[in-house]
Amino acid sequence: MPQPSYSQGNQDKPLLTQCIGDAFDTTVARFPDREALVVRHQALRYTWQQLAEAVDQHARALMALGVQPGDRLGIWAPNCAEWCITQFASAKVGAILVNINPAYRSSELDYALGQSGCRWVICADAFKTSDYHAMLLGLVPGLAAGQPGALICERFPELRGVVSLAVAPPPGFLAWHDLQARAAAVSREALAERQAQLHCDDPINIQYTSGTTGFPKGATLSHSNILNNGYMVGESLGLTEHDRLVVPVPLYHCFGMVMANLGCMTHGSTLIYPNDAFDPLATLRAVAEEKATALYGVPTMFIAELDHPQRGEFDLSSLRTGIMAGATCPIEVMRRVIGEMHMAEVQIAYGMTETSPVSLQTGASDDLERRVTSVGRTQPRLENKVIDADGNTLPRGEIGELCTRGYSVMLGYWNNPKATAESIDEEGWMHTGDLAVMDEQGYVRIVGRSKDMIIRGGENIYPRELEEFFFTHPAVADVQVIGVPCSKYGEEIVAWVRLHPGHTASAEELRDWAKARIAHFKVPRYFRFVDEFPMTVTGKVQKFRMREISVEELSAG
């Protein structure tokens, strides 16, 4: 009888049962004088003891604002020291951190704030072409004229105020340094008492994932979910207090805040942020000058680093390991990362926000073929299986939907029981929507995405969300969005558009319109204007045929 496509990870390694704040304090006690955080673009360095002082001050300041366990605290900023400090401080007071994508525009921010019911938001002043202050002032009536903490807003009834990282923010915003001054009103004993009230299964983080129904869903994660996942990733990499990890990936993703921040914290390793957003030169310089031993990134980032004209100027020989995730890695890229960047132990990780995120990972000793043709084997304390359309576990070697079960599966989607029930079955299995095949040794290969998700440069993009967005343009009668292969980003977005009779719109017009309203990575690179879409006899759109046509046209063009 053929072996079933079911795999259980190592059960010998115990799970951590602490809350994040307590685990943080344990690391501080073990390594008080070792370097914890280096933020190069802000010229900031913290030992674990110094970071603890900043975190505890921020936690007490949040308590002084009236933040209670279970309150939602939004963070809308690129990578910076304040992001990391807020992550650990919010965990200490039991606030649920709501990660807001730095690329979000007003319509996406509107939804995230309203759906999560944020009590407070901590924001940067601006990032790239986004003016955060202006967007918030436009969305929140009365913000400019109100007192922080006393905001009354019909649109966001739970919102009480906004903290700005700017030195001198506009009226209505509470400056970060003024917030920190409020910590004096709350004693260290009161913070310790608050920490002691928390439980490791409490929700502590909400991360929005694009939804197939057109609206993002807030994956709600507990202390136990993300603390243990970061810990297990670090264990696989063999991290210790002597490791130094460069983090060019965004903190608002699980890749940054879980696999990096929590993975390093649980092992006493040093976190190094090279810049506020990915920059290949800043990353290379950080690796060389900080004598980094590990580096994270999606394949696109590694390609940019390898191909940078100044790469040869930097000594990368201190590197030994790291993680490449977010998209399939071309074999030649993996060869170059190992050979030219000295990352002999680099690993591949697979997962999704709903599983905290990693459920499968290659090992340091896996050969090159395993690291480019598979996403590894099941992580410790987790289970994976591949099923058919009826829910039956398939024999190994057959393609079906990948499902994951164990400590890493989210608590559910925030205020969305229907979507939760559709994703997590009665036996606790998270249905990933990804098509996979498991081999005889338990290695899993991802072969497709049953939900049509597009992965562009490590960003997950769902066509349905984009389609509903473009429906709001006055010239658009119908639109279908697909992904096509791209050597640089893994995939690019193509929008097939049918215009209303008597209306006109060019690709450039639609692109500019979208850029002003949605995150840059969601804006289609290609537009194709048609009178009709390929359809089945029953009237169903044939996206596979649209993909074939688009690939043919782009190859010919």
Coordinates of C-alpha atoms in Angstrom, one line a residue:
M1 CA 0.0 0.0 0.0
P2 CA 1.5 3.4 -1.0
Q3 CA 2.6 5.7 1.8
P4 CA 0.1 8.5 2.5
S5 CA 1.0 12.2 1.9
Y6 CA 1.2 12.9 5.6
S7 CA 4.2 14.1 7.6
Q8 CA 4.7 14.9 11.2
G9 CA 7.6 17.1 12.3
N10 CA 10.0 16.2 15.2
Q11 CA 8.0 15.9 18.4
D12 CA 11.0 15.9 20.8
K13 CA 11.6 19.6 20.8
P14 CA 9.4 21.2 23.5
L15 CA 7.3 24.3 22.7
L16 CA 7.9 27.5 24.6
T17 CA 5.0 28.2 27.0
Q18 CA 6.0 31.8 27.9
C19 CA 4.4 35.0 26.6
I20 CA 6.5 37.1 24.3
G21 CA 7.3 39.7 27.0
D22 CA 8.5 37.1 29.5
A23 CA 10.6 35.4 26.8
F24 CA 12.1 38.8 26.0
D25 CA 13.0 39.3 29.7
T26 CA 14.6 35.9 29.9
T27 CA 16.9 36.8 27.0
V28 CA 17.8 40.1 28.5
A29 CA 18.7 38.4 31.8
R30 CA 21.0 36.0 29.9
F31 CA 22.7 38.4 27.6
P32 CA 22.3 41.9 29.0
D33 CA 25.5 43.4 27.5
R34 CA 25.4 41.7 24.1
E35 CA 24.3 43.7 21.1
A36 CA 20.6 43.2 20.5
L37 CA 19.6 45.7 17.8
V38 CA 21.5 47.7 15.2
V39 CA 19.5 50.2 13.1
R40 CA 22.0 51.6 10.6
H41 CA 19.9 54.2 8.9
Q42 CA 19.0 55.7 12.3
A43 CA 22.5 55.3 13.7
L44 CA 21.1 53.5 16.7
R45 CA 22.6 50.6 18.7
Y46 CA 21.1 48.7 21.6
T47 CA 22.4 46.0 23.9
W48 CA 19.7 43.7 25.2
Q49 CA 19.7 45.7 28.5
Q50 CA 19.3 49.0 26.6
L51 CA 16.6 47.6 24.4
A52 CA 14.8 46.3 27.5
E53 CA 14.9 49.8 29.0
A54 CA 13.4 51.3 25.8
V55 CA 10.8 48.6 25.6
D56 CA 9.7 48.9 29.2
Q57 CA 9.5 52.7 29.0
H58 CA 7.3 52.4 25.9
A59 CA 5.1 49.7 27.6
R60 CA 4.5 51.9 30.6
A61 CA 3.8 54.8 28.3
L62 CA 1.1 52.7 26.5
M63 CA -0.4 51.9 29.9
A64 CA -0.5 55.6 30.7
L65 CA -2.5 56.1 27.5
G66 CA -5.0 53.7 28.9
V67 CA -4.2 50.8 26.5
Q68 CA -5.7 47.6 27.9
P69 CA -5.1 43.9 27.2
G70 CA -6.9 43.1 23.9
D71 CA -6.9 46.7 22.6
R72 CA -5.7 47.0 19.0
L73 CA -2.6 49.1 18.4
G74 CA -1.8 49.9 14.8
I75 CA 1.8 50.3 13.6
W76 CA 2.2 52.0 10.2
A77 CA 5.8 52.6 9.5
P78 CA 8.8 51.2 7.5
N79 CA 11.6 49.3 9.3
C80 CA 12.9 51.3 12.3
A81 CA 13.9 51.0 15.9
E82 CA 10.4 52.2 17.0
W83 CA 8.8 49.3 15.1
C84 CA 10.8 46.7 17.0
I85 CA 10.3 48.5 20.4
T86 CA 6.6 48.7 19.8
Q87 CA 6.4 45.0 18.9
F88 CA 7.8 44.0 22.3
A89 CA 6.2 46.7 24.3
S90 CA 2.7 45.9 23.0
A91 CA 3.3 42.3 23.8
K92 CA 4.2 43.2 27.4
V93 CA 0.9 45.1 27.9
G94 CA -1.2 42.6 26.1
A95 CA -2.2 45.0 23.2
I96 CA -2.9 43.3 19.9
L97 CA -0.4 44.8 17.4
V98 CA -2.1 45.5 14.0
N99 CA 0.6 45.4 11.2
I100 CA -0.3 48.0 8.6
N101 CA 1.6 47.7 5.3
P102 CA 3.8 50.8 4.8
A103 CA 2.7 50.8 1.1
Y104 CA -1.0 51.1 2.0
R105 CA -2.9 54.0 0.6
S106 CA -6.0 55.6 2.0
S107 CA -8.6 53.1 0.9
E108 CA -6.6 50.2 2.4
L109 CA -5.8 52.1 5.6
D110 CA -9.5 52.9 5.9
Y111 CA -10.4 49.3 5.8
A112 CA -7.7 48.1 8.2
L113 CA -8.4 50.7 10.9
G114 CA -12.2 50.1 10.7
Q115 CA -12.1 46.3 10.5
S116 CA -9.6 45.9 13.4
G117 CA -11.1 48.6 15.6
C118 CA -7.7 50.2 16.4
R119 CA -7.6 52.1 19.6
W120 CA -4.4 53.9 18.8
V121 CA -2.1 54.1 15.8
I122 CA 1.6 54.7 15.7
C123 CA 2.8 56.0 12.4
A124 CA 5.8 57.4 10.6
D125 CA 5.4 60.9 9.0
A126 CA 5.9 59.7 5.5
F127 CA 7.5 56.9 3.4
K128 CA 8.5 57.2 -0.2
T129 CA 5.6 58.8 -2.0
S130 CA 3.1 58.3 0.9
D131 CA 2.3 61.1 3.3
Y132 CA 1.0 59.3 6.3
H133 CA 0.0 62.4 8.2
A134 CA -2.0 63.7 5.2
M135 CA -3.8 60.4 4.7
L136 CA -4.8 60.1 8.3
L137 CA -6.0 63.7 8.5
G138 CA -8.1 63.0 5.4
L139 CA -9.6 59.8 6.8
V140 CA -10.1 60.8 10.4
P141 CA -12.4 63.9 10.8
G142 CA -11.5 65.9 13.8
L143 CA -8.0 64.5 14.2
A144 CA -6.3 67.9 13.7
A145 CA -8.5 69.7 16.1
G146 CA -8.7 67.0 18.8
Q147 CA -6.7 66.1 21.8
P148 CA -4.8 62.8 21.6
G149 CA -6.6 60.3 23.8
A150 CA -9.9 62.2 23.5
L151 CA -10.7 61.7 19.8
I152 CA -14.3 61.1 18.9
C153 CA -14.8 59.9 15.3
E154 CA -18.0 58.4 14.0
R155 CA -16.0 56.6 11.2
F156 CA -13.7 54.9 13.6
P157 CA -15.6 54.8 16.9
E158 CA -12.8 53.0 18.8
L159 CA -9.9 55.2 17.7
R160 CA -8.6 57.5 20.5
G161 CA -5.5 59.0 18.9
V162 CA -2.5 58.8 16.7
V163 CA 1.2 58.7 17.8
S164 CA 3.7 60.1 15.2
L165 CA 7.3 59.2 15.0
A166 CA 8.0 62.7 13.6
V167 CA 9.9 65.1 15.9
A168 CA 7.3 67.9 15.3
P169 CA 4.1 66.3 14.0
P170 CA 1.0 68.3 12.9
P171 CA -1.6 69.4 15.5
G172 CA -3.7 66.5 16.8
F173 CA -0.9 63.9 16.7
L174 CA 1.0 62.9 19.8
A175 CA 4.7 62.9 19.2
W176 CA 6.7 59.7 20.1
H177 CA 9.0 61.6 22.5
D178 CA 6.0 63.1 24.3
L179 CA 4.4 59.6 24.6
Q180 CA 7.6 58.3 26.2
A181 CA 7.5 61.0 28.8
R182 CA 4.2 59.7 30.0
A183 CA 5.9 56.5 31.2
A184 CA 6.7 58.2 34.5
A185 CA 3.0 58.0 35.4
V186 CA 3.2 54.1 35.5
S187 CA 5.4 52.2 37.8
R188 CA 7.6 49.2 36.9
E189 CA 5.6 47.2 39.4
A190 CA 2.4 48.0 37.5
L191 CA 3.9 46.8 34.3
A192 CA 5.1 43.6 35.9
E193 CA 1.6 43.1 37.3
R194 CA 0.1 43.6 33.8
Q195 CA 2.6 41.1 32.2
A196 CA 1.7 38.5 34.8
Q197 CA -2.0 38.7 33.8
L198 CA -1.3 37.6 30.2
H199 CA -1.6 34.1 28.8
C200 CA 0.5 32.6 26.0
D201 CA -2.7 31.7 24.0
D202 CA -4.0 35.3 24.1
P203 CA -4.2 37.1 20.7
I204 CA -1.3 39.5 20.2
N205 CA -1.0 40.2 16.5
I206 CA -3.3 40.9 13.5
Q207 CA -1.8 40.7 10.0
Y208 CA -3.9 41.5 7.0
T209 CA -3.8 39.2 4.0
S210 CA -5.5 40.0 0.7
G211 CA -8.7 38.2 0.5
T212 CA -10.2 36.2 -2.4
T213 CA -13.5 37.9 -1.7
G214 CA -12.0 41.3 -2.3
F215 CA -11.5 42.3 1.3
P216 CA -8.3 41.7 3.3
K217 CA -8.7 39.3 6.2
G218 CA -7.0 39.8 9.6
A219 CA -5.1 36.7 10.5
T220 CA -5.1 36.7 14.3
L221 CA -2.0 35.2 16.0
S222 CA -1.2 34.4 19.6
H223 CA 1.9 34.7 21.7
S224 CA 2.4 31.0 21.3
N225 CA 1.8 31.0 17.6
I226 CA 4.5 33.5 16.7
L227 CA 7.0 33.1 19.6
N228 CA 7.3 29.4 18.8
N229 CA 7.5 29.8 15.1
G230 CA 10.3 32.3 15.4
Y231 CA 12.0 30.0 17.8
M232 CA 11.7 26.9 15.6
V233 CA 13.0 28.8 12.5
G234 CA 16.0 30.0 14.6
E235 CA 16.6 26.4 15.8
S236 CA 16.7 25.1 12.2
L237 CA 19.3 27.8 11.4
G238 CA 21.3 27.0 14.4
L239 CA 21.2 30.5 15.7
T240 CA 23.1 31.4 18.9
E241 CA 24.0 34.6 20.8
H242 CA 27.0 34.9 18.5
D243 CA 25.0 35.2 15.3
R244 CA 24.3 38.5 13.6
L245 CA 21.3 38.7 11.2
V246 CA 20.8 41.3 8.5
V247 CA 17.1 42.0 8.0
P248 CA 16.2 43.8 4.7
V249 CA 12.7 42.3 4.7
P250 CA 9.8 44.4 6.0
L251 CA 8.9 44.1 9.6
Y252 CA 5.1 44.3 8.9
H253 CA 5.4 40.8 7.4
C254 CA 5.9 37.6 9.4
F255 CA 9.2 37.3 7.7
G256 CA 10.5 40.3 9.5
M257 CA 8.6 40.4 12.8
V258 CA 8.5 36.7 13.5
M259 CA 11.3 34.9 11.7
A260 CA 13.7 37.7 12.3
N261 CA 12.7 39.7 15.4
L262 CA 11.4 36.7 17.4
G263 CA 13.8 34.2 16.0
C264 CA 16.7 36.4 17.1
M265 CA 15.2 37.3 20.5
T266 CA 14.7 33.7 21.5
H267 CA 18.3 32.9 20.7
G268 CA 20.0 36.1 21.9
S269 CA 21.2 36.9 18.3
T270 CA 21.8 40.4 17.0
L271 CA 19.2 42.1 14.7
I272 CA 20.6 44.4 12.0
Y273 CA 18.3 46.7 10.0
P274 CA 20.2 48.0 7.0
N275 CA 17.7 50.6 5.9
D276 CA 14.0 51.5 6.2
A277 CA 13.2 49.5 3.1
F278 CA 15.1 47.1 0.9
D279 CA 18.2 48.6 -0.7
P280 CA 20.8 46.1 -2.1
L281 CA 23.8 48.4 -1.5
A282 CA 22.8 49.1 2.1
T283 CA 22.3 45.4 2.7
L284 CA 25.7 44.5 1.3
R285 CA 27.4 47.2 3.3
A286 CA 25.6 46.1 6.5
V287 CA 26.7 42.4 6.0
A288 CA 30.3 43.5 5.5
E289 CA 30.7 46.2 8.1
E290 CA 28.7 44.4 10.8
K291 CA 30.3 41.0 10.1
A292 CA 26.9 39.4 9.7
T293 CA 26.6 35.6 9.9
A294 CA 23.0 35.4 8.5
L295 CA 20.9 37.2 5.9
Y296 CA 17.2 37.0 5.0
G297 CA 15.5 37.8 1.8
V298 CA 13.2 36.8 -1.0
P299 CA 14.8 35.7 -4.3
T300 CA 14.4 39.1 -5.9
M301 CA 16.5 40.6 -3.1
F302 CA 19.3 38.1 -3.4
I303 CA 19.3 38.7 -7.2
A304 CA 19.6 42.4 -6.7
E305 CA 22.5 41.9 -4.2
L306 CA 24.3 39.5 -6.5
D307 CA 24.0 41.7 -9.5
H308 CA 24.9 45.0 -7.8
P309 CA 27.9 46.6 -9.5
Q310 CA 29.6 47.3 -6.2
R311 CA 29.1 43.8 -4.7
G312 CA 32.8 42.9 -5.2
E313 CA 33.8 45.8 -2.9
F314 CA 32.3 44.0 0.1
D315 CA 33.7 41.1 2.1
L316 CA 30.8 38.7 2.7
S317 CA 32.8 35.9 4.0
S318 CA 31.3 36.2 7.5
L319 CA 28.0 34.8 6.3
R320 CA 27.1 31.2 6.8
T321 CA 23.3 30.9 6.8
G322 CA 20.0 32.7 6.1
I323 CA 16.6 32.1 4.7
M324 CA 15.2 32.6 1.2
A325 CA 11.4 32.6 1.1
G326 CA 8.4 34.2 -0.6
A327 CA 8.9 32.7 -4.0
T328 CA 10.5 29.8 -5.8
C329 CA 14.2 30.1 -6.0
P330 CA 15.9 29.6 -9.4
I331 CA 18.7 27.0 -9.1
E332 CA 21.3 29.3 -10.6
V333 CA 20.5 32.0 -7.9
M334 CA 20.8 29.4 -5.2
R335 CA 24.2 28.3 -6.6
R336 CA 25.4 31.9 -6.6
V337 CA 24.1 32.6 -3.1
I338 CA 26.0 29.6 -1.8
G339 CA 29.2 30.2 -3.8
E340 CA 29.5 34.0 -4.1
M341 CA 27.8 35.1 -0.8
H342 CA 29.3 32.2 1.3
M343 CA 25.9 31.1 2.6
A344 CA 26.6 27.4 2.5
E345 CA 23.8 26.7 5.0
V346 CA 21.1 28.9 3.4
Q347 CA 17.6 27.4 3.8
I348 CA 14.3 27.6 2.1
A349 CA 11.1 28.2 4.1
Y350 CA 7.5 28.0 3.2
G351 CA 4.3 29.1 4.9
M352 CA 1.6 31.6 5.1
T353 CA 0.6 34.4 7.5
E354 CA -2.2 32.1 8.9
T355 CA 0.5 29.6 10.0
S356 CA 2.7 32.1 11.8
P357 CA 4.2 31.7 9.1
V358 CA 6.6 28.7 8.5
S359 CA 5.3 25.2 8.3
L360 CA 8.0 23.6 6.0
Q361 CA 11.7 24.3 5.9
T362 CA 14.8 22.8 4.3
G363 CA 17.8 21.9 6.5
A364 CA 21.4 23.1 6.5
S365 CA 22.5 19.7 5.2
D366 CA 20.0 19.4 2.4
D367 CA 21.6 19.2 -1.1
L368 CA 21.2 21.9 -3.7
E369 CA 18.5 20.1 -5.6
R370 CA 16.3 19.8 -2.4
R371 CA 16.8 23.5 -1.8
V372 CA 15.5 24.6 -5.2
T373 CA 12.9 21.9 -6.0
S374 CA 11.2 21.7 -2.7
V375 CA 10.2 23.8 0.3
G376 CA 11.6 21.3 2.8
R377 CA 10.0 19.0 5.3
T378 CA 7.5 19.6 8.1
Q379 CA 8.7 21.8 11.0
P380 CA 8.9 20.4 14.6
R381 CA 5.6 20.0 16.4
L382 CA 3.6 20.5 13.2
E383 CA 1.8 18.2 10.7
N384 CA 1.3 18.5 7.0
K385 CA -0.8 16.5 4.6
V386 CA -1.9 16.7 0.9
I387 CA -5.5 16.0 0.2
D388 CA -7.9 15.6 -2.8
A389 CA -11.1 17.6 -3.4
D390 CA -13.0 15.3 -1.1
G391 CA -10.6 15.8 1.8
N392 CA -9.0 12.4 1.5
T393 CA -5.2 12.1 2.1
L394 CA -3.5 11.3 -1.2
P395 CA -0.7 8.8 -1.7
R396 CA 2.8 10.3 -1.9
G397 CA 3.7 11.6 -5.3
E398 CA 0.2 12.8 -6.1
I399 CA -0.9 16.5 -6.4
G400 CA -3.5 17.9 -4.1
E401 CA -4.1 20.8 -1.6
L402 CA -1.6 21.2 1.2
C403 CA -3.0 21.4 4.8
T404 CA -1.2 22.3 8.0
R405 CA -2.1 21.6 11.7
G406 CA -0.4 22.4 15.0
Y407 CA 0.7 25.1 17.3
S408 CA 1.3 27.6 14.4
V409 CA -2.3 27.7 13.0
M410 CA -3.8 31.1 13.7
L411 CA -6.6 31.7 16.2
G412 CA -8.8 32.8 13.2
Y413 CA -9.6 35.8 11.1
W414 CA -10.4 38.9 13.2
N415 CA -14.2 39.3 13.4
N416 CA -14.7 37.0 10.5
P417 CA -16.0 33.6 11.7
K418 CA -17.3 32.6 8.2
A419 CA -13.9 33.0 6.6
T420 CA -12.2 31.2 9.6
A421 CA -14.6 28.2 9.2
E422 CA -13.8 28.1 5.5
S423 CA -10.1 27.9 6.1
I424 CA -9.7 25.8 9.3
D425 CA -11.7 22.6 9.4
E426 CA -13.2 20.9 12.4
E427 CA -10.1 18.8 12.9
G428 CA -7.9 21.9 13.1
W429 CA -6.3 21.7 9.7
M430 CA -5.5 25.0 7.9
H431 CA -6.3 24.6 4.2
T432 CA -3.6 26.6 2.4
G433 CA -5.2 26.7 -1.0
D434 CA -1.8 25.7 -2.4
L435 CA -1.3 22.7 -4.6
A436 CA 1.5 20.5 -3.5
V437 CA 3.1 17.1 -3.9
M438 CA 5.0 15.2 -1.1
D439 CA 7.8 12.7 -2.0
E440 CA 8.8 9.5 -0.3
Q441 CA 11.2 11.4 2.1
G442 CA 8.6 13.9 3.1
Y443 CA 9.9 16.8 1.1
V444 CA 7.1 19.0 -0.3
R445 CA 7.0 20.7 -3.6
I446 CA 4.5 23.6 -4.3
V447 CA 3.2 23.2 -7.9
G448 CA 0.4 25.8 -8.1
R449 CA -2.1 27.9 -6.2
S450 CA -5.7 26.8 -6.2
K451 CA -6.8 30.3 -5.1
D452 CA -5.0 32.0 -8.0
M453 CA -2.8 34.0 -5.7
I454 CA 0.0 35.9 -7.3
I455 CA 3.4 36.2 -5.5
R456 CA 5.3 39.2 -6.8
G457 CA 8.7 39.8 -5.1
G458 CA 7.5 38.1 -1.9
E459 CA 4.2 40.0 -1.8
N460 CA 1.0 38.0 -1.8
I461 CA -1.5 39.5 -4.2
Y462 CA -5.1 38.1 -4.7
P463 CA -6.6 38.9 -8.1
R464 CA -10.2 39.2 -6.7
E465 CA -9.1 42.2 -4.5
L466 CA -7.6 44.0 -7.5
E467 CA -10.6 43.2 -9.7
E468 CA -13.0 44.7 -7.2
F469 CA -10.8 47.7 -6.9
F470 CA -10.7 48.4 -10.6
F471 CA -14.5 48.0 -10.8
T472 CA -14.6 51.3 -9.0
H473 CA -13.1 53.2 -12.0
P474 CA -15.8 54.8 -14.0
A475 CA -14.5 53.6 -17.4
V476 CA -14.1 49.9 -16.3
A477 CA -17.0 47.6 -17.1
D478 CA -15.3 44.3 -16.3
V479 CA -11.7 43.3 -15.3
Q480 CA -9.9 40.0 -14.8
V481 CA -6.4 39.9 -13.1
I482 CA -3.9 37.1 -13.6
G483 CA -0.2 36.5 -13.0
V484 CA 2.5 35.8 -15.6
P485 CA 6.0 34.5 -15.0
C486 CA 8.7 37.1 -14.5
S487 CA 12.4 36.3 -14.0
K488 CA 13.0 39.2 -11.6
Y489 CA 9.9 39.2 -9.4
G490 CA 8.7 35.6 -9.8
E491 CA 5.4 36.9 -11.3
E492 CA 4.0 40.1 -12.8
I493 CA 0.4 41.3 -12.8
V494 CA -1.7 41.5 -16.0
A495 CA -5.1 43.1 -15.9
W496 CA -7.5 42.3 -18.8
V497 CA -10.0 45.2 -19.0
R498 CA -13.3 45.6 -20.7
L499 CA -14.4 49.3 -20.9
H500 CA -17.9 50.7 -20.7
P501 CA -19.3 51.6 -24.2
G502 CA -18.4 55.2 -25.0
H503 CA -15.6 55.3 -22.4
T504 CA -11.8 55.4 -23.0
A505 CA -8.8 54.7 -20.8
S506 CA -5.2 53.9 -21.5
A507 CA -2.9 51.6 -19.6
E508 CA -1.0 54.7 -18.4
E509 CA -4.2 56.3 -17.1
L510 CA -5.3 53.2 -15.2
R511 CA -1.8 52.7 -13.8
D512 CA -1.6 56.3 -12.5
W513 CA -5.1 56.1 -11.1
A514 CA -4.2 52.9 -9.2
K515 CA -0.8 54.2 -8.0
A516 CA -2.6 56.9 -6.1
R517 CA -5.0 54.6 -4.3
I518 CA -3.4 51.2 -3.7
A519 CA 0.0 49.8 -2.7
H520 CA 2.6 50.0 -5.4
F521 CA 3.2 46.3 -5.6
K522 CA -0.5 45.6 -6.4
V523 CA -0.5 47.9 -9.5
P524 CA -0.5 45.8 -12.7
R525 CA 2.5 46.1 -14.9
Y526 CA 0.5 45.1 -18.0
F527 CA -3.0 46.0 -19.2
R528 CA -4.8 44.3 -22.0
F529 CA -8.0 45.9 -23.4
V530 CA -10.6 43.4 -24.7
D531 CA -14.2 43.2 -25.8
E532 CA -14.7 39.9 -24.1
F533 CA -12.9 37.3 -22.0
P534 CA -12.2 33.6 -22.9
M535 CA -15.2 31.7 -21.4
T536 CA -16.5 28.2 -20.9
V537 CA -19.8 27.2 -22.3
T538 CA -21.3 27.8 -18.8
G539 CA -20.0 31.3 -18.8
K540 CA -17.1 30.9 -16.5
V541 CA -14.0 33.0 -17.2
Q542 CA -11.0 30.8 -18.3
K543 CA -8.1 32.4 -16.5
F544 CA -5.7 29.7 -17.6
R545 CA -6.4 30.6 -21.2
M546 CA -5.9 34.3 -20.4
R547 CA -2.6 33.4 -18.9
E548 CA -1.5 31.4 -21.9
I549 CA -2.5 34.3 -24.3
S550 CA -0.7 36.9 -22.1
V551 CA 2.5 34.8 -22.0
E552 CA 2.5 34.3 -25.7
E553 CA 1.9 38.0 -26.4
L554 CA 4.6 39.1 -24.0
S555 CA 7.1 36.6 -25.3
A556 CA 6.4 37.8 -28.9
G557 CA 6.5 41.5 -28.0

